[in-house]
Each structure stands twice: as C-alpha cells, then as structure tokens.
C-alpha atoms as a PDB file:
ATOM      1  CA  MET A   1      -4.306 127.287 -84.860  1.00  0.00           C
ATOM      2  CA  THR A   2      -4.138 125.266 -81.655  1.00  0.00           C
ATOM      3  CA  THR A   3      -1.336 122.847 -80.948  1.00  0.00           C
ATOM      4  CA  PRO A   4      -2.519 119.238 -80.864  1.00  0.00           C
ATOM      5  CA  THR A   5      -1.646 117.100 -77.890  1.00  0.00           C
ATOM      6  CA  ALA A   6      -2.980 113.587 -78.389  1.00  0.00           C
ATOM      7  CA  LYS A   7      -3.666 113.596 -82.129  1.00  0.00           C
ATOM      8  CA  PHE A   8      -0.664 114.360 -84.274  1.00  0.00           C
ATOM      9  CA  ALA A   9      -2.291 114.223 -87.721  1.00  0.00           C
ATOM     10  CA  ASN A  10      -5.370 116.382 -88.086  1.00  0.00           C
ATOM     11  CA  ALA A  11      -6.873 117.369 -91.437  1.00  0.00           C
ATOM     12  CA  GLY A  12      -9.155 120.022 -89.941  1.00  0.00           C
ATOM     13  CA  ALA A  13      -6.293 121.712 -88.138  1.00  0.00           C
ATOM     14  CA  ARG A  14      -3.954 121.247 -91.151  1.00  0.00           C
ATOM     15  CA  ILE A  15      -1.449 119.189 -89.144  1.00  0.00           C
ATOM     16  CA  ARG A  16       0.918 116.657 -90.698  1.00  0.00           C
ATOM     17  CA  HIS A  17       2.355 113.726 -88.720  1.00  0.00           C
ATOM     18  CA  VAL A  18       6.051 113.019 -89.264  1.00  0.00           C
ATOM     19  CA  PHE A  19       7.393 109.986 -87.421  1.00  0.00           C
ATOM     20  CA  VAL A  20      10.303 107.652 -86.773  1.00  0.00           C
ATOM     21  CA  ARG A  21       9.384 104.125 -85.678  1.00  0.00           C
ATOM     22  CA  ASP A  22      11.510 101.643 -83.768  1.00  0.00           C
ATOM     23  CA  LEU A  23      14.867 103.319 -84.300  1.00  0.00           C
ATOM     24  CA  THR A  24      17.369 100.990 -82.657  1.00  0.00           C
ATOM     25  CA  LEU A  25      20.532 102.569 -81.274  1.00  0.00           C
ATOM     26  CA  LEU A  26      23.334 101.471 -78.977  1.00  0.00           C
ATOM     27  CA  ALA A  27      23.605 103.840 -76.037  1.00  0.00           C
ATOM     28  CA  LEU A  28      25.517 104.190 -72.822  1.00  0.00           C
ATOM     29  CA  ILE A  29      22.511 104.623 -70.556  1.00  0.00           C
ATOM     30  CA  GLY A  30      21.673 103.587 -67.024  1.00  0.00           C
ATOM     31  CA  ILE A  31      22.584 104.046 -63.402  1.00  0.00           C
ATOM     32  CA  ASP A  32      24.234 100.682 -62.763  1.00  0.00           C
ATOM     33  CA  ALA A  33      28.020 100.454 -63.058  1.00  0.00           C
ATOM     34  CA  ALA A  34      27.820  97.894 -65.878  1.00  0.00           C
ATOM     35  CA  GLU A  35      25.470 100.163 -67.859  1.00  0.00           C
ATOM     36  CA  LYS A  36      28.058 102.928 -67.723  1.00  0.00           C
ATOM     37  CA  LEU A  37      30.680 100.713 -69.351  1.00  0.00           C
ATOM     38  CA  LYS A  38      28.801  98.781 -72.025  1.00  0.00           C
ATOM     39  CA  ALA A  39      26.395 100.194 -74.585  1.00  0.00           C
ATOM     40  CA  GLN A  40      22.934  98.665 -74.666  1.00  0.00           C
ATOM     41  CA  ARG A  41      20.104  98.675 -77.160  1.00  0.00           C
ATOM     42  CA  ILE A  42      17.469 101.335 -76.964  1.00  0.00           C
ATOM     43  CA  VAL A  43      14.432 101.654 -79.191  1.00  0.00           C
ATOM     44  CA  VAL A  44      13.248 105.167 -80.011  1.00  0.00           C
ATOM     45  CA  ASN A  45       9.904 106.290 -81.406  1.00  0.00           C
ATOM     46  CA  ILE A  46       9.297 109.922 -82.291  1.00  0.00           C
ATOM     47  CA  ASP A  47       6.084 111.583 -83.452  1.00  0.00           C
ATOM     48  CA  LEU A  48       6.140 115.159 -84.715  1.00  0.00           C
ATOM     49  CA  SER A  49       3.234 117.491 -85.291  1.00  0.00           C
ATOM     50  CA  VAL A  50       3.973 119.827 -88.210  1.00  0.00           C
ATOM     51  CA  PRO A  51       1.677 122.483 -89.709  1.00  0.00           C
ATOM     52  CA  GLU A  52       0.613 122.345 -93.327  1.00  0.00           C
ATOM     53  CA  THR A  53      -0.050 125.406 -95.448  1.00  0.00           C
ATOM     54  CA  ASP A  54      -2.805 126.131 -97.927  1.00  0.00           C
ATOM     55  CA  GLU A  55      -0.195 126.303-100.685  1.00  0.00           C
ATOM     56  CA  PRO A  56       0.686 123.186-102.674  1.00  0.00           C
ATOM     57  CA  MET A  57       3.868 121.718-101.231  1.00  0.00           C
ATOM     58  CA  PRO A  58       6.822 121.662-103.626  1.00  0.00           C
ATOM     59  CA  ASP A  59       8.403 118.250-104.149  1.00  0.00           C
ATOM     60  CA  ASP A  60      11.562 119.410-102.385  1.00  0.00           C
ATOM     61  CA  ILE A  61      13.058 118.151 -99.111  1.00  0.00           C
ATOM     62  CA  SER A  62      13.785 121.692 -97.902  1.00  0.00           C
ATOM     63  CA  HIS A  63      10.034 122.256 -97.495  1.00  0.00           C
ATOM     64  CA  VAL A  64       9.439 119.459 -95.000  1.00  0.00           C
ATOM     65  CA  VAL A  65      10.646 118.286 -91.607  1.00  0.00           C
ATOM     66  CA  SER A  66      13.007 115.468 -92.554  1.00  0.00           C
ATOM     67  CA  TYR A  67      12.800 112.240 -90.595  1.00  0.00           C
ATOM     68  CA  ALA A  68      16.377 111.543 -91.726  1.00  0.00           C
ATOM     69  CA  ILE A  69      17.517 114.672 -89.893  1.00  0.00           C
ATOM     70  CA  VAL A  70      15.539 113.621 -86.805  1.00  0.00           C
ATOM     71  CA  VAL A  71      17.388 110.286 -86.846  1.00  0.00           C
ATOM     72  CA  LYS A  72      20.763 112.038 -87.215  1.00  0.00           C
ATOM     73  CA  LYS A  73      19.948 114.273 -84.239  1.00  0.00           C
ATOM     74  CA  CYS A  74      19.157 111.217 -82.100  1.00  0.00           C
ATOM     75  CA  GLU A  75      22.352 109.476 -83.198  1.00  0.00           C
ATOM     76  CA  ALA A  76      24.413 112.584 -82.373  1.00  0.00           C
ATOM     77  CA  ILE A  77      22.871 112.882 -78.904  1.00  0.00           C
ATOM     78  CA  VAL A  78      23.606 109.226 -78.134  1.00  0.00           C
ATOM     79  CA  ALA A  79      27.166 109.618 -79.470  1.00  0.00           C
ATOM     80  CA  LYS A  80      27.885 112.356 -76.902  1.00  0.00           C
ATOM     81  CA  GLY A  81      28.208 109.712 -74.196  1.00  0.00           C
ATOM     82  CA  HIS A  82      26.636 108.301 -71.079  1.00  0.00           C
ATOM     83  CA  VAL A  83      23.233 109.405 -69.783  1.00  0.00           C
ATOM     84  CA  ASN A  84      21.856 108.068 -66.511  1.00  0.00           C
ATOM     85  CA  LEU A  85      18.119 108.109 -67.228  1.00  0.00           C
ATOM     86  CA  VAL A  86      15.864 107.311 -70.180  1.00  0.00           C
ATOM     87  CA  GLU A  87      13.852 110.335 -69.040  1.00  0.00           C
ATOM     88  CA  THR A  88      16.873 112.571 -69.640  1.00  0.00           C
ATOM     89  CA  LEU A  89      17.502 111.051 -73.056  1.00  0.00           C
ATOM     90  CA  ALA A  90      13.850 111.497 -74.061  1.00  0.00           C
ATOM     91  CA  GLU A  91      14.012 115.178 -73.033  1.00  0.00           C
ATOM     92  CA  LYS A  92      17.170 115.680 -75.106  1.00  0.00           C
ATOM     93  CA  PHE A  93      15.513 114.109 -78.162  1.00  0.00           C
ATOM     94  CA  ALA A  94      12.387 116.255 -77.706  1.00  0.00           C
ATOM     95  CA  GLU A  95      14.437 119.427 -77.293  1.00  0.00           C
ATOM     96  CA  ALA A  96      16.414 118.673 -80.465  1.00  0.00           C
ATOM     97  CA  CYS A  97      13.206 118.145 -82.450  1.00  0.00           C
ATOM     98  CA  LEU A  98      11.623 121.368 -81.176  1.00  0.00           C
ATOM     99  CA  LYS A  99      14.631 123.372 -82.388  1.00  0.00           C
ATOM    100  CA  ASP A 100      13.029 123.092 -85.820  1.00  0.00           C
ATOM    101  CA  GLN A 101      10.520 125.954 -85.667  1.00  0.00           C
ATOM    102  CA  ARG A 102       8.096 124.035 -87.875  1.00  0.00           C
ATOM    103  CA  VAL A 103       7.587 121.367 -85.186  1.00  0.00           C
ATOM    104  CA  LEU A 104       4.587 122.223 -83.012  1.00  0.00           C
ATOM    105  CA  ALA A 105       4.677 119.183 -80.750  1.00  0.00           C
ATOM    106  CA  VAL A 106       6.755 116.069 -80.241  1.00  0.00           C
ATOM    107  CA  ARG A 107       6.109 112.737 -78.572  1.00  0.00           C
ATOM    108  CA  VAL A 108       9.185 110.668 -77.702  1.00  0.00           C
ATOM    109  CA  ARG A 109       9.321 107.103 -76.429  1.00  0.00           C
ATOM    110  CA  VAL A 110      12.631 105.579 -75.327  1.00  0.00           C
ATOM    111  CA  GLU A 111      12.645 101.876 -74.501  1.00  0.00           C
ATOM    112  CA  LYS A 112      15.283  99.550 -73.070  1.00  0.00           C
ATOM    113  CA  PRO A 113      14.335  96.127 -74.449  1.00  0.00           C
ATOM    114  CA  ASP A 114      17.079  94.084 -72.794  1.00  0.00           C
ATOM    115  CA  ILE A 115      17.054  95.307 -69.182  1.00  0.00           C
ATOM    116  CA  ILE A 116      14.209  93.315 -67.564  1.00  0.00           C
ATOM    117  CA  PRO A 117      14.335  89.629 -68.591  1.00  0.00           C
ATOM    118  CA  ASN A 118      10.598  88.943 -68.341  1.00  0.00           C
ATOM    119  CA  ALA A 119       9.468  92.209 -70.008  1.00  0.00           C
ATOM    120  CA  LYS A 120       9.549  92.970 -73.729  1.00  0.00           C
ATOM    121  CA  SER A 121      10.796  96.467 -72.876  1.00  0.00           C
ATOM    122  CA  VAL A 122      10.734  99.222 -70.282  1.00  0.00           C
ATOM    123  CA  GLY A 123      11.082 102.940 -70.754  1.00  0.00           C
ATOM    124  CA  VAL A 124       9.394 106.291 -70.834  1.00  0.00           C
ATOM    125  CA  GLU A 125       7.208 108.328 -73.145  1.00  0.00           C
ATOM    126  CA  ILE A 126       6.958 112.108 -73.018  1.00  0.00           C
ATOM    127  CA  GLU A 127       5.144 114.735 -75.008  1.00  0.00           C
ATOM    128  CA  ARG A 128       6.329 118.314 -75.369  1.00  0.00           C
ATOM    129  CA  GLN A 129       4.932 121.205 -77.360  1.00  0.00           C
ATOM    130  CA  ARG A 130       6.065 124.591 -78.474  1.00  0.00           C
ATOM    131  CA  ALA A 131       5.194 127.276 -75.935  1.00  0.00           C
END
C-alpha cells in the first residue's frame, strides 16, 4: 500500500480520512515581545490518513484514530508554553499525530487570524508522512 500525499481518503487504497476542522486555541506564539506575553487565537486544521482493513470495523473507539485524542494532543502542546513560529507548532502537532502508528500521513494548518488587520488569517500548512 502506498502512502497518499494529496488525497487523504481513498477507497481504492483503503484509506480513511480523520480530521479536525477549525480548532480554536489560545497560544503563546510569535516573535514579537507582546506575542510572548499575551496568548492569541490560533486556528488549527488537521487531516489524517489512516488505513482501513478488510475486516468489518467493530463499533468500538479503541479500533479507530480518535479525533478527540488529536485535539487533546494539540491542547497539551499549546499548554507547554511559548513557541516562536507557527512552523514549529505545526511540526509539533504533526509529530504528535504520527506517534500513533496507524497514521500514515498528516496535514497540519496553523493560522493566526488576528495578526494582520487586513487579512482573514496568516499561517502555514505542512504535510508529513510515515517514513
């Protein structure tokens, strides 16, 4: 089975798409002095590529990658304290998701919606996959 890069759900490859959309968190993030002192809103989107099996899936949370756990991981990373760059935060989120061996690939977008007055948001999007 090949790891998908651009398409996270793929019936032919038996790939399931697990996602978190528009998770809003308060984070100490940025390089300016004020950003190091006051938390600001970030918006996080995460897409996970997870393999399916030929077996019927039991109706049991232990058999799936839980989006609730993904959210808790993001919250825990943000709670650890200040990060200078959205790029660094996105890498930390991706790394945490890939610790679950069932995750083949992850796409992470971190946006700062309040930093540029005449832009809806700014940020970064990365994609990482299991080696």
